[in-house]
Amino acid sequence: AIDSASNQTTIDVMLALDNTAPRVVSVNSLDADTVYRNGETISLQVTADASDYVISANFSGIDQNYQPKTEHVENLTNNTYTIQYQIRSDNPRPDGKLLPIAVSVSDGVHTTVDKTFTVELDNTAPLFTEAIAAKKTYSNGESVVLSVTLDAPGYTLAADFSELDSTYTKGAETALDNGNKTYTVRYLIGPANTKGDVKGSQIRLEARDVAGNQASRSLAVALDNIPPKIQSVRTGDADRIYKNGDTVNIIVETDSEGYVIKGDFSFVDSKYEPGLEKVTDQGDGAYRISYPISSENAKAVGETLANLPVRMTVSDGVHTVSFDTFTIDLDNQPPLIEISRPAELRESLNPFPTTSAEITIQGKTEPHGSLTVAPVPTTSNYNAETGAFSFMLSLNPGENSVQVQATDTAG
C-alpha cells in the first residue's frame, strides 16, 4: 500500500491452492461379519490419503431412524480413521442385503463420498420346521441322532442334552449342516450317566444365524437303562396238555405295561410262523399270549411229547429279555382202554352169551381224564389218579351194546 507521500507498507498473505479432492483408500469392517441386527454396533475402519480430514458416514441405508453426526469418529493420525454407529433398536427397516453406508471425507474444500461399502440387516430369527429323533428311547452308551430342518442352511445349531445325561458338557454334541436346510445332530450318552429312567427327557435345540438372531425348539426322548422284568409265566388254561387244533393260552406277568411280547411255538407246532400268536395287553403289566395249534401239525402224531418249550421275549424297545422255561405237553394219541373183567372181553370185544341179568365191567385207562359209559350203569367207579374203573350194567334180553369212552386231559 502506497500513500501520496510515497510511503508504503507491504504485508504477505499466505494462500493454499487445493485442486485435489481427498481420496478414500479403503473402507473395512472391524466386526466378525457384516450382518447386523437392530441394537448392534457397526465398526468401520477408513483409510484415506491424509490424516487431517473430517470424516463422517451416513447410516440411513441400514437404519431409517439414523440422525446425522450420531456416529462416533476417531482419527488414529496414520491416515486411518474409525467409525462406530449403533443401530437403533426401534429401526423399522425390513431385512435387506447390500445396504450402502456412505463414507464422506472432507479437506474443507472438497468432499469425497464413498458408497462401495455395504452391509446386511437381518432381524429375522431362524425358523424350525421339523426336529425328530431316530429313536424314541435310548440307554447309556447309545448315540442319539436328531434330524433337524430349518428354513435355510448356514445356521449354527447346538443341542443341550443335560436333561438326558448327567455327564453332558456343552459342545459335546456334533451338528452337521447338510446344506439343504437339513441338519444332523449326534450325541453319545455317557456310560456313567446317573440320570434315572425318564419317559420325557427334553433336548433343547438352539439355532443361531450370523446376525445373532436365535430360535429354540425342544423335543422329548425317553431314557431307559432298566430292562423289563418278567415276574411270572403261567398257563391260562386248565392244564398244560394240548392236542392239535387246541389254543394255547399263556399269562405273562411283568413289571410294566406297554411292552412288546412275543411267543415262539416252533417246538410245539411244525406249522408255526412268527407272528401267528396273538398278544393281548391286559393291563397292570399282564399279557395274554394265545396261539392255535395247527390241525396239520406234524409233531406228536400218534404220540405224546412232554415238556415242549415255549420261548417268550419281552421288549421295551431298548432292552429284550427272554423266558424259555415254560413248557407244555402235546398229546395227539387217544387214550387206551384195557378191559380186565369179564374175561370174555379181555381178549376180544366180540359179543358173548351170558345168562346173568347184570354184568360188571372192570378195566383201566389213562389217569386224570374222564370216562363215560352208555347205557348209564347202575353203579360206576372211576379212579382219576390211577385210571382204574368199574361199573355194573343191567342187561336186557337179546344183544346188549355197551359204549365206553375215555377222554384224556388233552381232550
GROMACS .gro file of C-alpha atoms in nm, residues 45-334:
model
  290
   45GLN     CA    1  -1.204  -4.859   0.959
   46VAL     CA    2  -1.147  -4.597   0.691
   47THR     CA    3  -0.808  -4.541   0.530
   48ALA     CA    4  -0.754  -4.216   0.338
   49ASP     CA    5  -0.458  -4.047   0.170
   50ALA     CA    6  -0.407  -3.800   0.454
   51SER     CA    7  -0.464  -3.778   0.827
   52ASP     CA    8  -0.624  -3.436   0.869
   53TYR     CA    9  -0.960  -3.492   0.708
   54VAL     CA   10  -1.309  -3.458   0.851
   55ILE     CA   11  -1.475  -3.799   0.835
   56SER     CA   12  -1.845  -3.886   0.860
   57ALA     CA   13  -2.074  -4.168   0.749
   58ASN     CA   14  -2.439  -4.193   0.655
   59PHE     CA   15  -2.611  -4.497   0.807
   60SER     CA   16  -2.961  -4.422   0.676
   61GLY     CA   17  -2.926  -4.712   0.433
   62ILE     CA   18  -2.946  -4.960   0.721
   63ASP     CA   19  -3.126  -4.752   0.986
   64GLN     CA   20  -3.431  -4.547   0.892
   65ASN     CA   21  -3.406  -4.365   1.227
   66TYR     CA   22  -3.046  -4.255   1.168
   67GLN     CA   23  -2.962  -3.895   1.259
   68PRO     CA   24  -2.654  -3.725   1.108
   69LYS     CA   25  -2.347  -3.688   1.328
   70THR     CA   26  -2.466  -3.957   1.573
   71GLU     CA   27  -2.181  -4.185   1.472
   72HIS     CA   28  -1.853  -4.171   1.663
   73VAL     CA   29  -1.539  -4.095   1.458
   74GLU     CA   30  -1.182  -4.124   1.582
   75ASN     CA   31  -0.870  -4.008   1.392
   76LEU     CA   32  -0.583  -4.251   1.450
   77THR     CA   33  -0.336  -3.999   1.288
   78ASN     CA   34  -0.185  -4.252   1.047
   79ASN     CA   35  -0.430  -4.180   0.766
   80THR     CA   36  -0.665  -4.420   0.943
   81TYR     CA   37  -0.999  -4.340   1.099
   82THR     CA   38  -1.256  -4.550   1.288
   83ILE     CA   39  -1.631  -4.500   1.275
   84GLN     CA   40  -1.878  -4.661   1.515
   85TYR     CA   41  -2.255  -4.648   1.498
   86GLN     CA   42  -2.519  -4.831   1.700
   87ILE     CA   43  -2.830  -4.925   1.501
   88ARG     CA   44  -3.143  -4.802   1.674
   89SER     CA   45  -3.340  -5.080   1.843
   90ASP     CA   46  -3.661  -4.927   1.704
   91ASN     CA   47  -3.531  -4.925   1.347
   92PRO     CA   48  -3.830  -5.016   1.126
   93ARG     CA   49  -3.630  -5.101   0.813
   94PRO     CA   50  -3.706  -5.452   0.684
   95ASP     CA   51  -3.431  -5.707   0.638
   96GLY     CA   52  -3.209  -5.641   0.339
   97LYS     CA   53  -2.875  -5.714   0.176
   98LEU     CA   54  -2.619  -5.484   0.007
   99LEU     CA   55  -2.733  -5.185   0.211
  100PRO     CA   56  -2.483  -4.900   0.144
  101ILE     CA   57  -2.304  -4.696   0.410
  102ALA     CA   58  -2.182  -4.370   0.252
  103VAL     CA   59  -1.846  -4.256   0.395
  104SER     CA   60  -1.764  -3.886   0.346
  105VAL     CA   61  -1.408  -3.747   0.359
  106SER     CA   62  -1.358  -3.368   0.350
  107ASP     CA   63  -1.048  -3.147   0.345
  108GLY     CA   64  -1.251  -2.825   0.389
  109VAL     CA   65  -1.263  -2.756   0.015
  110HIS     CA   66  -1.351  -3.088  -0.145
  111THR     CA   67  -1.562  -3.373  -0.015
  112THR     CA   68  -1.534  -3.728  -0.140
  113VAL     CA   69  -1.818  -3.972  -0.079
  114ASP     CA   70  -1.751  -4.350  -0.096
  115LYS     CA   71  -2.059  -4.573  -0.130
  116THR     CA   72  -1.889  -4.900  -0.207
  117PHE     CA   73  -1.918  -5.049   0.144
  118THR     CA   74  -2.240  -5.244   0.205
  119VAL     CA   75  -2.386  -5.442   0.493
  120GLU     CA   76  -2.680  -5.673   0.557
  121LEU     CA   77  -2.965  -5.616   0.801
  122ASP     CA   78  -3.114  -5.931   0.950
  123ASN     CA   79  -3.368  -5.914   1.232
  124THR     CA   80  -3.542  -6.244   1.148
  125ALA     CA   81  -3.469  -6.544   1.369
  126PRO     CA   82  -3.417  -6.893   1.223
  127LEU     CA   83  -3.734  -7.099   1.183
  128PHE     CA   84  -3.756  -7.463   1.287
  129THR     CA   85  -3.983  -7.668   1.062
  130GLU     CA   86  -3.905  -8.016   1.197
  131ALA     CA   87  -3.699  -8.187   1.466
  132ILE     CA   88  -3.719  -8.564   1.515
  133ALA     CA   89  -3.511  -8.829   1.687
  134ALA     CA   90  -3.408  -9.150   1.512
  135LYS     CA   91  -3.550  -9.346   1.808
  136LYS     CA   92  -3.787  -9.264   2.089
  137THR     CA   93  -3.593  -9.445   2.363
  138TYR     CA   94  -3.223  -9.462   2.444
  139SER     CA   95  -2.991  -9.607   2.707
  140ASN     CA   96  -2.644  -9.525   2.836
  141GLY     CA   97  -2.371  -9.569   2.576
  142GLU     CA   98  -2.608  -9.517   2.282
  143SER     CA   99  -2.580  -9.242   2.022
  144VAL     CA  100  -2.873  -9.004   1.992
  145VAL     CA  101  -2.926  -8.893   1.633
  146LEU     CA  102  -3.152  -8.596   1.559
  147SER     CA  103  -3.272  -8.482   1.218
  148VAL     CA  104  -3.349  -8.109   1.213
  149THR     CA  105  -3.499  -7.900   0.934
  150LEU     CA  106  -3.476  -7.519   0.935
  151ASP     CA  107  -3.582  -7.251   0.688
  152ALA     CA  108  -3.229  -7.205   0.549
  153PRO     CA  109  -2.879  -7.355   0.553
  154GLY     CA  110  -2.583  -7.182   0.716
  155TYR     CA  111  -2.710  -7.161   1.072
  156THR     CA  112  -2.511  -7.256   1.381
  157LEU     CA  113  -2.701  -7.535   1.556
  158ALA     CA  114  -2.646  -7.660   1.909
  159ALA     CA  115  -2.831  -7.905   2.135
  160ASP     CA  116  -2.844  -7.932   2.512
  161PHE     CA  117  -2.854  -8.293   2.640
  162SER     CA  118  -2.811  -8.209   3.011
  163GLU     CA  119  -3.161  -8.328   3.099
  164LEU     CA  120  -3.087  -8.666   2.942
  165ASP     CA  121  -2.726  -8.717   3.055
  166SER     CA  122  -2.568  -8.615   3.385
  167THR     CA  123  -2.223  -8.628   3.220
  168TYR     CA  124  -2.314  -8.392   2.933
  169THR     CA  125  -2.086  -8.094   2.871
  170LYS     CA  126  -2.170  -7.806   2.640
  171GLY     CA  127  -2.041  -7.864   2.289
  172ALA     CA  128  -2.003  -8.240   2.327
  173GLU     CA  129  -2.260  -8.288   2.051
  174THR     CA  130  -2.180  -8.253   1.683
  175ALA     CA  131  -2.406  -8.067   1.441
  176LEU     CA  132  -2.366  -8.114   1.066
  177ASP     CA  133  -2.512  -7.867   0.816
  178ASN     CA  134  -2.618  -8.085   0.523
  179GLY     CA  135  -2.655  -7.779   0.301
  180ASN     CA  136  -3.018  -7.837   0.204
  181LYS     CA  137  -3.185  -7.677   0.508
  182THR     CA  138  -3.138  -8.004   0.699
  183TYR     CA  139  -2.901  -8.062   0.986
  184THR     CA  140  -2.789  -8.377   1.170
  185VAL     CA  141  -2.708  -8.369   1.542
  186ARG     CA  142  -2.527  -8.658   1.710
  187TYR     CA  143  -2.454  -8.715   2.078
  188LEU     CA  144  -2.318  -9.018   2.264
  189ILE     CA  145  -2.485  -9.071   2.603
  190GLY     CA  146  -2.214  -9.127   2.862
  191PRO     CA  147  -2.188  -9.481   3.004
  192ALA     CA  148  -2.153  -9.328   3.352
  193ASN     CA  149  -2.477  -9.129   3.320
  194THR     CA  150  -2.663  -9.135   3.650
  195LYS     CA  151  -2.996  -8.997   3.527
  196GLY     CA  152  -3.284  -9.227   3.616
  197ASP     CA  153  -3.520  -9.369   3.359
  198VAL     CA  154  -3.737  -9.088   3.224
  199LYS     CA  155  -4.005  -9.111   2.957
  200GLY     CA  156  -3.985  -8.744   2.855
  201SER     CA  157  -3.631  -8.605   2.874
  202GLN     CA  158  -3.621  -8.273   2.689
  203ILE     CA  159  -3.344  -8.199   2.437
  204ARG     CA  160  -3.324  -7.825   2.373
  205LEU     CA  161  -3.216  -7.717   2.025
  206GLU     CA  162  -3.085  -7.368   1.951
  207ALA     CA  163  -3.026  -7.225   1.602
  208ARG     CA  164  -2.834  -6.900   1.554
  209ASP     CA  165  -2.772  -6.702   1.235
  210VAL     CA  166  -2.468  -6.486   1.161
  211ALA     CA  167  -2.651  -6.175   1.284
  212GLY     CA  168  -2.701  -6.336   1.624
  213ASN     CA  169  -3.074  -6.397   1.588
  214GLN     CA  170  -3.164  -6.721   1.755
  215ALA     CA  171  -3.455  -6.961   1.790
  216SER     CA  172  -3.505  -7.266   2.008
  217ARG     CA  173  -3.709  -7.581   2.000
  218SER     CA  174  -3.734  -7.886   2.224
  219LEU     CA  175  -3.812  -8.248   2.162
  220ALA     CA  176  -3.854  -8.532   2.409
  221VAL     CA  177  -3.698  -8.876   2.417
  222ALA     CA  178  -3.705  -9.149   2.679
  223LEU     CA  179  -3.410  -9.276   2.880
  224ASP     CA  180  -3.429  -9.647   2.960
  225ASN     CA  181  -3.146  -9.826   3.139
  226ILE     CA  182  -3.361 -10.084   3.318
  227PRO     CA  183  -3.464 -10.395   3.119
  228PRO     CA  184  -3.815 -10.538   3.152
  229LYS     CA  185  -3.871 -10.780   3.436
  230ILE     CA  186  -4.073 -11.098   3.390
  231GLN     CA  187  -4.236 -11.170   3.724
  232SER     CA  188  -4.420 -11.492   3.635
  233VAL     CA  189  -4.535 -11.708   3.345
  234ARG     CA  190  -4.832 -11.941   3.388
  235THR     CA  191  -5.090 -12.120   3.184
  236GLY     CA  192  -5.419 -11.952   3.110
  237ASP     CA  193  -5.591 -12.290   3.066
  238ALA     CA  194  -5.697 -12.572   3.297
  239ASP     CA  195  -5.369 -12.757   3.234
  240ARG     CA  196  -5.067 -12.762   3.006
  241ILE     CA  197  -5.168 -13.058   2.793
  242TYR     CA  198  -5.286 -12.987   2.439
  243LYS     CA  199  -5.361 -13.156   2.111
  244ASN     CA  200  -5.364 -13.035   1.752
  245GLY     CA  201  -5.634 -12.774   1.700
  246ASP     CA  202  -5.628 -12.656   2.061
  247THR     CA  203  -5.549 -12.295   2.154
  248VAL     CA  204  -5.265 -12.243   2.399
  249ASN     CA  205  -5.315 -11.954   2.641
  250ILE     CA  206  -5.021 -11.825   2.845
  251ILE     CA  207  -5.028 -11.543   3.100
  252VAL     CA  208  -4.706 -11.339   3.127
  253GLU     CA  209  -4.683 -11.102   3.423
  254THR     CA  210  -4.423 -10.821   3.403
  255ASP     CA  211  -4.331 -10.504   3.587
  256SER     CA  212  -4.494 -10.260   3.341
  257GLU     CA  213  -4.744 -10.200   3.066
  258GLY     CA  214  -4.657 -10.118   2.706
  259TYR     CA  215  -4.406 -10.394   2.637
  260VAL     CA  216  -4.381 -10.590   2.313
  261ILE     CA  217  -4.440 -10.959   2.391
  262LYS     CA  218  -4.368 -11.248   2.158
  263GLY     CA  219  -4.404 -11.623   2.192
  264ASP     CA  220  -4.215 -11.885   1.990
  265PHE     CA  221  -4.422 -12.203   1.939
  266SER     CA  222  -4.188 -12.365   1.687
  267PHE     CA  223  -4.110 -12.651   1.929
  268VAL     CA  224  -4.482 -12.724   1.958
  269ASP     CA  225  -4.613 -12.677   1.605
  270SER     CA  226  -4.439 -12.764   1.278
  271LYS     CA  227  -4.665 -12.509   1.104
  272TYR     CA  228  -4.576 -12.224   1.336
  273GLU     CA  229  -4.469 -11.893   1.185
  274PRO     CA  230  -4.361 -11.587   1.386
  275GLY     CA  231  -4.649 -11.351   1.446
  276LEU     CA  232  -4.925 -11.614   1.436
  277GLU     CA  233  -4.963 -11.582   1.812
  278LYS     CA  234  -5.196 -11.311   1.946
  279VAL     CA  235  -5.085 -11.096   2.237
  280THR     CA  236  -5.333 -10.901   2.449
  281ASP     CA  237  -5.221 -10.635   2.698
  282GLN     CA  238  -5.447 -10.696   2.998
  283GLY     CA  239  -5.314 -10.401   3.199
  284ASP     CA  240  -5.107 -10.380   3.516
  285GLY     CA  241  -4.816 -10.547   3.337
  286ALA     CA  242  -5.007 -10.865   3.249
  287TYR     CA  243  -5.023 -11.004   2.894
  288ARG     CA  244  -5.205 -11.299   2.740
  289ILE     CA  245  -5.043 -11.494   2.457
  290SER     CA  246  -5.287 -11.706   2.256
  291TYR     CA  247  -5.177 -11.948   1.987
  292PRO     CA  248  -5.395 -12.201   1.797
  293ILE     CA  249  -5.200 -12.520   1.729
  294SER     CA  250  -5.242 -12.615   1.366
  295SER     CA  251  -5.462 -12.916   1.297
  296GLU     CA  252  -5.198 -13.012   1.038
  297ASN     CA  253  -4.916 -13.002   1.290
  298ALA     CA  254  -4.677 -13.289   1.220
  299LYS     CA  255  -4.536 -13.303   1.572
  300ALA     CA  256  -4.652 -13.574   1.813
  301VAL     CA  257  -4.857 -13.761   1.555
  302GLY     CA  258  -4.993 -14.066   1.733
  303GLU     CA  259  -4.777 -14.000   2.038
  304THR     CA  260  -4.729 -13.771   2.334
  305LEU     CA  261  -4.443 -13.524   2.361
  306ALA     CA  262  -4.379 -13.380   2.706
  307ASN     CA  263  -4.205 -13.060   2.821
  308LEU     CA  264  -4.202 -12.880   2.488
  309PRO     CA  265  -4.064 -12.529   2.548
  310VAL     CA  266  -4.248 -12.213   2.452
  311ARG     CA  267  -3.993 -11.934   2.434
  312MET     CA  268  -4.112 -11.582   2.516
  313THR     CA  269  -3.945 -11.243   2.479
  314VAL     CA  270  -4.036 -10.914   2.642
  315SER     CA  271  -3.904 -10.589   2.493
  316ASP     CA  272  -3.938 -10.224   2.588
  317GLY     CA  273  -3.785 -10.108   2.260
  318VAL     CA  274  -3.433 -10.090   2.402
  319HIS     CA  275  -3.389 -10.400   2.613
  320THR     CA  276  -3.518 -10.751   2.542
  321VAL     CA  277  -3.536 -11.030   2.797
  322SER     CA  278  -3.631 -11.389   2.726
  323PHE     CA  279  -3.803 -11.668   2.918
  324ASP     CA  280  -3.762 -12.024   2.797
  325THR     CA  281  -3.850 -12.245   3.095
  326PHE     CA  282  -4.225 -12.261   3.031
  327THR     CA  283  -4.322 -12.599   2.881
  328ILE     CA  284  -4.635 -12.775   2.764
  329ASP     CA  285  -4.724 -13.131   2.663
  330LEU     CA  286  -4.852 -13.218   2.318
  331ASP     CA  287  -5.075 -13.524   2.319
  332ASN     CA  288  -5.228 -13.637   1.991
  333GLN     CA  289  -5.267 -14.003   2.100
  334PRO     CA  290  -5.614 -14.120   2.208
   0.00000   0.00000   0.00000
